[in-house]
Amino acid sequence: MTRTTLPAAVAGLALSLLCSCSDSEIRSYRAPKEADKPLPPSLASNPNDMSTGADDLPPPPEGGGLTWSAPSSWPAKPLTSMRKGSHSIPGPGGDADFSVVVLPGAAGGVLDNVNRWRGQVQLPPISNAQLSSESQEVHVPGLKLVVVDLPSPDSKSRILGAITEVGTNTWFFKMTGPSATVEAAKPDFLRFLQTVKAP
């Protein structure tokens, strides 16, 4: 029996492969490049700007809108995609801020939002059982608003707010600022709530 050396075997294998492929045509194919996905609208105008903020959030679904009449003594401020109403409120302690914000869905629920506001003025959170005693309900045609008055422990700042659900959206009416100004504007705030109308 003849023993074939390793180099001879390799050479023979290469020769047989070349012969078997001599009649085959080599073809090349170019796969189409996958189309780039479009940038989200918030980045399309400036792809290098990766900042995010409340105003970058999508607006809530259409429908379920409210109307209201703000006091003439509240100068209007520019609106944003989140702020459907925006006013400056002058007063004895300096200007306070008033906003009307609408978010889709339950937005965390009334209790979670009240506790978020409480945290903003350094107040501890409350339980659902405590909510009824720490808030009041204001009823206008077609709406029930939960109203809270939250002075900070040092009496320097204060939040006066109301929350209501309309359809699939949740609306927030919030006044925040120096305690003296918010206290002086509270009657106007309560009168303002009486002007809020459901569609």
Coordinates of C-alpha atoms in Angstrom, one line a residue:
M1 CA 0.0 0.0 0.0
T2 CA 1.4 3.4 -1.0
R3 CA 1.5 6.1 1.7
T4 CA 0.7 9.6 0.5
T5 CA 2.5 12.4 2.2
L6 CA 0.5 15.2 3.7
P7 CA 1.7 17.9 1.2
A8 CA 0.8 15.7 -1.7
A9 CA -2.7 15.0 -0.3
V10 CA -3.3 18.7 0.2
A11 CA -2.2 19.5 -3.3
G12 CA -4.5 16.8 -4.7
L13 CA -7.5 18.1 -2.8
A14 CA -6.9 21.6 -4.0
L15 CA -6.6 20.4 -7.6
S16 CA -9.8 18.4 -7.4
L17 CA -11.7 21.5 -6.0
L18 CA -10.4 23.7 -8.8
C19 CA -11.5 21.2 -11.5
S20 CA -14.9 20.8 -10.0
C21 CA -15.4 24.5 -9.9
S22 CA -14.1 25.2 -13.4
D23 CA -17.6 25.2 -15.0
S24 CA -19.2 27.2 -12.2
E25 CA -19.9 30.9 -12.7
I26 CA -19.1 33.1 -9.8
R27 CA -21.8 35.7 -9.1
S28 CA -21.8 38.5 -6.7
Y29 CA -24.9 40.1 -5.1
R30 CA -25.4 43.5 -3.4
A31 CA -27.9 43.5 -0.5
P32 CA -29.9 46.7 -0.4
K33 CA -28.9 49.0 2.5
E34 CA -31.5 49.1 5.3
A35 CA -33.2 52.4 5.3
D36 CA -32.4 54.6 8.2
K37 CA -35.3 55.1 10.7
P38 CA -36.5 58.7 10.9
L39 CA -35.6 60.7 13.9
P40 CA -38.3 61.5 16.3
P41 CA -39.8 65.0 15.7
S42 CA -38.1 66.5 18.9
L43 CA -34.7 65.6 17.4
A44 CA -35.3 66.0 13.7
S45 CA -34.6 69.7 13.7
N46 CA -31.4 69.4 15.7
P47 CA -30.0 65.8 15.9
N48 CA -27.2 66.8 18.2
D49 CA -29.6 68.1 20.8
M50 CA -30.4 65.2 23.1
S51 CA -31.9 67.2 25.9
T52 CA -35.3 66.1 27.3
G53 CA -37.7 67.9 29.5
A54 CA -41.4 68.1 30.4
D55 CA -42.1 70.1 27.2
D56 CA -40.6 67.3 25.1
L57 CA -43.4 64.9 26.1
P58 CA -46.1 64.3 23.5
P59 CA -49.3 66.3 24.0
P60 CA -52.3 64.4 25.5
P61 CA -54.9 62.9 23.2
E62 CA -57.4 65.3 21.6
G63 CA -60.8 65.6 23.1
G64 CA -62.1 66.2 26.6
G65 CA -61.0 69.8 26.6
L66 CA -62.0 72.4 29.2
T67 CA -62.7 76.1 29.1
W68 CA -62.3 78.7 31.8
S69 CA -62.0 82.4 32.5
A70 CA -58.9 83.7 34.3
P71 CA -59.0 86.9 36.3
S72 CA -57.9 90.0 34.4
S73 CA -55.4 90.7 37.3
W74 CA -53.4 87.6 36.3
P75 CA -51.1 88.6 33.4
A76 CA -50.8 85.8 30.8
K77 CA -47.5 84.0 30.2
P78 CA -46.5 82.0 27.1
L79 CA -48.0 78.6 26.7
T80 CA -46.1 75.4 26.0
S81 CA -47.1 71.9 24.8
M82 CA -47.8 71.0 28.4
R83 CA -49.2 74.3 29.7
K84 CA -52.7 75.0 28.4
G85 CA -53.0 78.0 30.7
S86 CA -50.1 80.1 32.2
H87 CA -50.3 83.2 34.3
S88 CA -48.2 85.3 36.7
I89 CA -50.0 86.4 39.9
P90 CA -48.7 89.6 41.5
G91 CA -49.1 89.9 45.3
P92 CA -47.6 91.1 48.6
G93 CA -44.9 88.4 48.7
G94 CA -43.8 88.7 45.1
D95 CA -45.2 87.0 42.0
A96 CA -46.7 83.5 42.1
D97 CA -47.0 81.2 39.2
F98 CA -50.3 79.6 37.9
S99 CA -50.5 76.8 35.4
V100 CA -53.1 74.6 33.8
V101 CA -51.6 71.3 32.7
V102 CA -53.3 68.3 31.1
L103 CA -51.8 64.8 31.0
P104 CA -53.2 61.6 29.4
G105 CA -54.7 58.9 31.6
A106 CA -54.8 59.0 35.4
A107 CA -51.3 60.5 35.5
G108 CA -50.6 58.5 38.7
G109 CA -53.8 59.3 40.5
V110 CA -55.0 62.1 42.7
L111 CA -53.1 60.9 45.9
D112 CA -49.8 60.5 44.2
N113 CA -50.0 64.0 42.7
V114 CA -51.1 65.6 46.0
N115 CA -48.1 63.9 47.7
R116 CA -45.8 65.1 44.9
W117 CA -47.0 68.7 45.5
R118 CA -46.6 68.2 49.3
G119 CA -43.0 67.1 48.7
Q120 CA -42.4 70.3 46.8
V121 CA -43.2 72.4 49.9
Q122 CA -41.4 70.0 52.3
L123 CA -44.6 68.4 53.7
P124 CA -44.7 64.6 54.4
P125 CA -46.9 62.3 52.3
I126 CA -50.4 61.4 53.4
S127 CA -52.4 58.2 53.0
N128 CA -55.5 57.8 51.0
A129 CA -57.5 57.7 54.2
Q130 CA -56.1 61.2 55.1
L131 CA -56.8 62.7 51.7
S132 CA -60.4 63.5 52.4
S133 CA -59.6 65.5 55.5
E134 CA -56.6 67.2 53.8
S135 CA -58.6 68.3 50.7
Q136 CA -61.9 69.7 49.7
E137 CA -64.2 68.9 46.7
V138 CA -65.4 71.7 44.5
H139 CA -68.3 70.8 42.2
V140 CA -69.1 72.6 39.0
P141 CA -71.4 71.3 36.3
G142 CA -70.0 68.1 35.0
L143 CA -66.9 68.2 37.1
K144 CA -65.5 67.3 40.5
L145 CA -62.3 69.0 41.5
V146 CA -60.1 67.9 44.4
V147 CA -58.6 71.0 45.9
V148 CA -55.6 71.2 48.3
D149 CA -54.0 74.1 50.1
L150 CA -50.4 73.3 51.0
P151 CA -48.4 75.9 53.0
S152 CA -44.7 75.0 53.7
P153 CA -43.7 74.4 57.3
D154 CA -41.7 77.6 57.3
S155 CA -44.7 79.5 55.8
K156 CA -42.6 81.0 53.1
S157 CA -44.0 79.1 50.1
R158 CA -47.4 77.6 49.3
I159 CA -49.2 75.5 46.7
L160 CA -52.9 75.9 45.9
G161 CA -54.0 73.2 43.5
A162 CA -57.0 71.4 42.0
I163 CA -57.1 68.1 40.1
T164 CA -60.0 66.7 38.0
E165 CA -60.4 63.9 35.5
V166 CA -62.1 64.6 32.2
G167 CA -62.6 61.7 29.9
T168 CA -59.3 60.0 29.5
N169 CA -57.3 63.0 30.6
T170 CA -56.3 64.5 34.0
W171 CA -56.2 68.3 34.5
F172 CA -54.1 70.1 37.0
F173 CA -54.7 73.8 38.1
K174 CA -51.7 74.8 40.2
M175 CA -50.8 78.1 41.9
T176 CA -47.3 78.1 43.6
G177 CA -45.2 80.9 45.1
P178 CA -44.7 83.0 48.1
S179 CA -47.2 82.1 50.8
A180 CA -48.5 85.7 51.3
T181 CA -49.3 86.0 47.5
V182 CA -51.0 82.6 47.3
E183 CA -53.1 83.4 50.4
A184 CA -54.1 86.8 48.9
A185 CA -55.0 85.1 45.6
K186 CA -57.0 82.2 47.1
P187 CA -60.4 83.8 46.7
D188 CA -59.6 84.5 43.0
F189 CA -58.4 80.9 42.6
L190 CA -61.7 79.5 44.0
R191 CA -63.7 81.9 41.8
F192 CA -61.6 80.8 38.8
L193 CA -62.5 77.1 39.5
Q194 CA -66.2 78.0 39.2
T195 CA -65.6 79.2 35.6
V196 CA -64.1 75.9 34.5
K197 CA -66.5 74.2 32.1
A198 CA -66.5 70.7 30.7
P199 CA -67.2 70.2 26.9

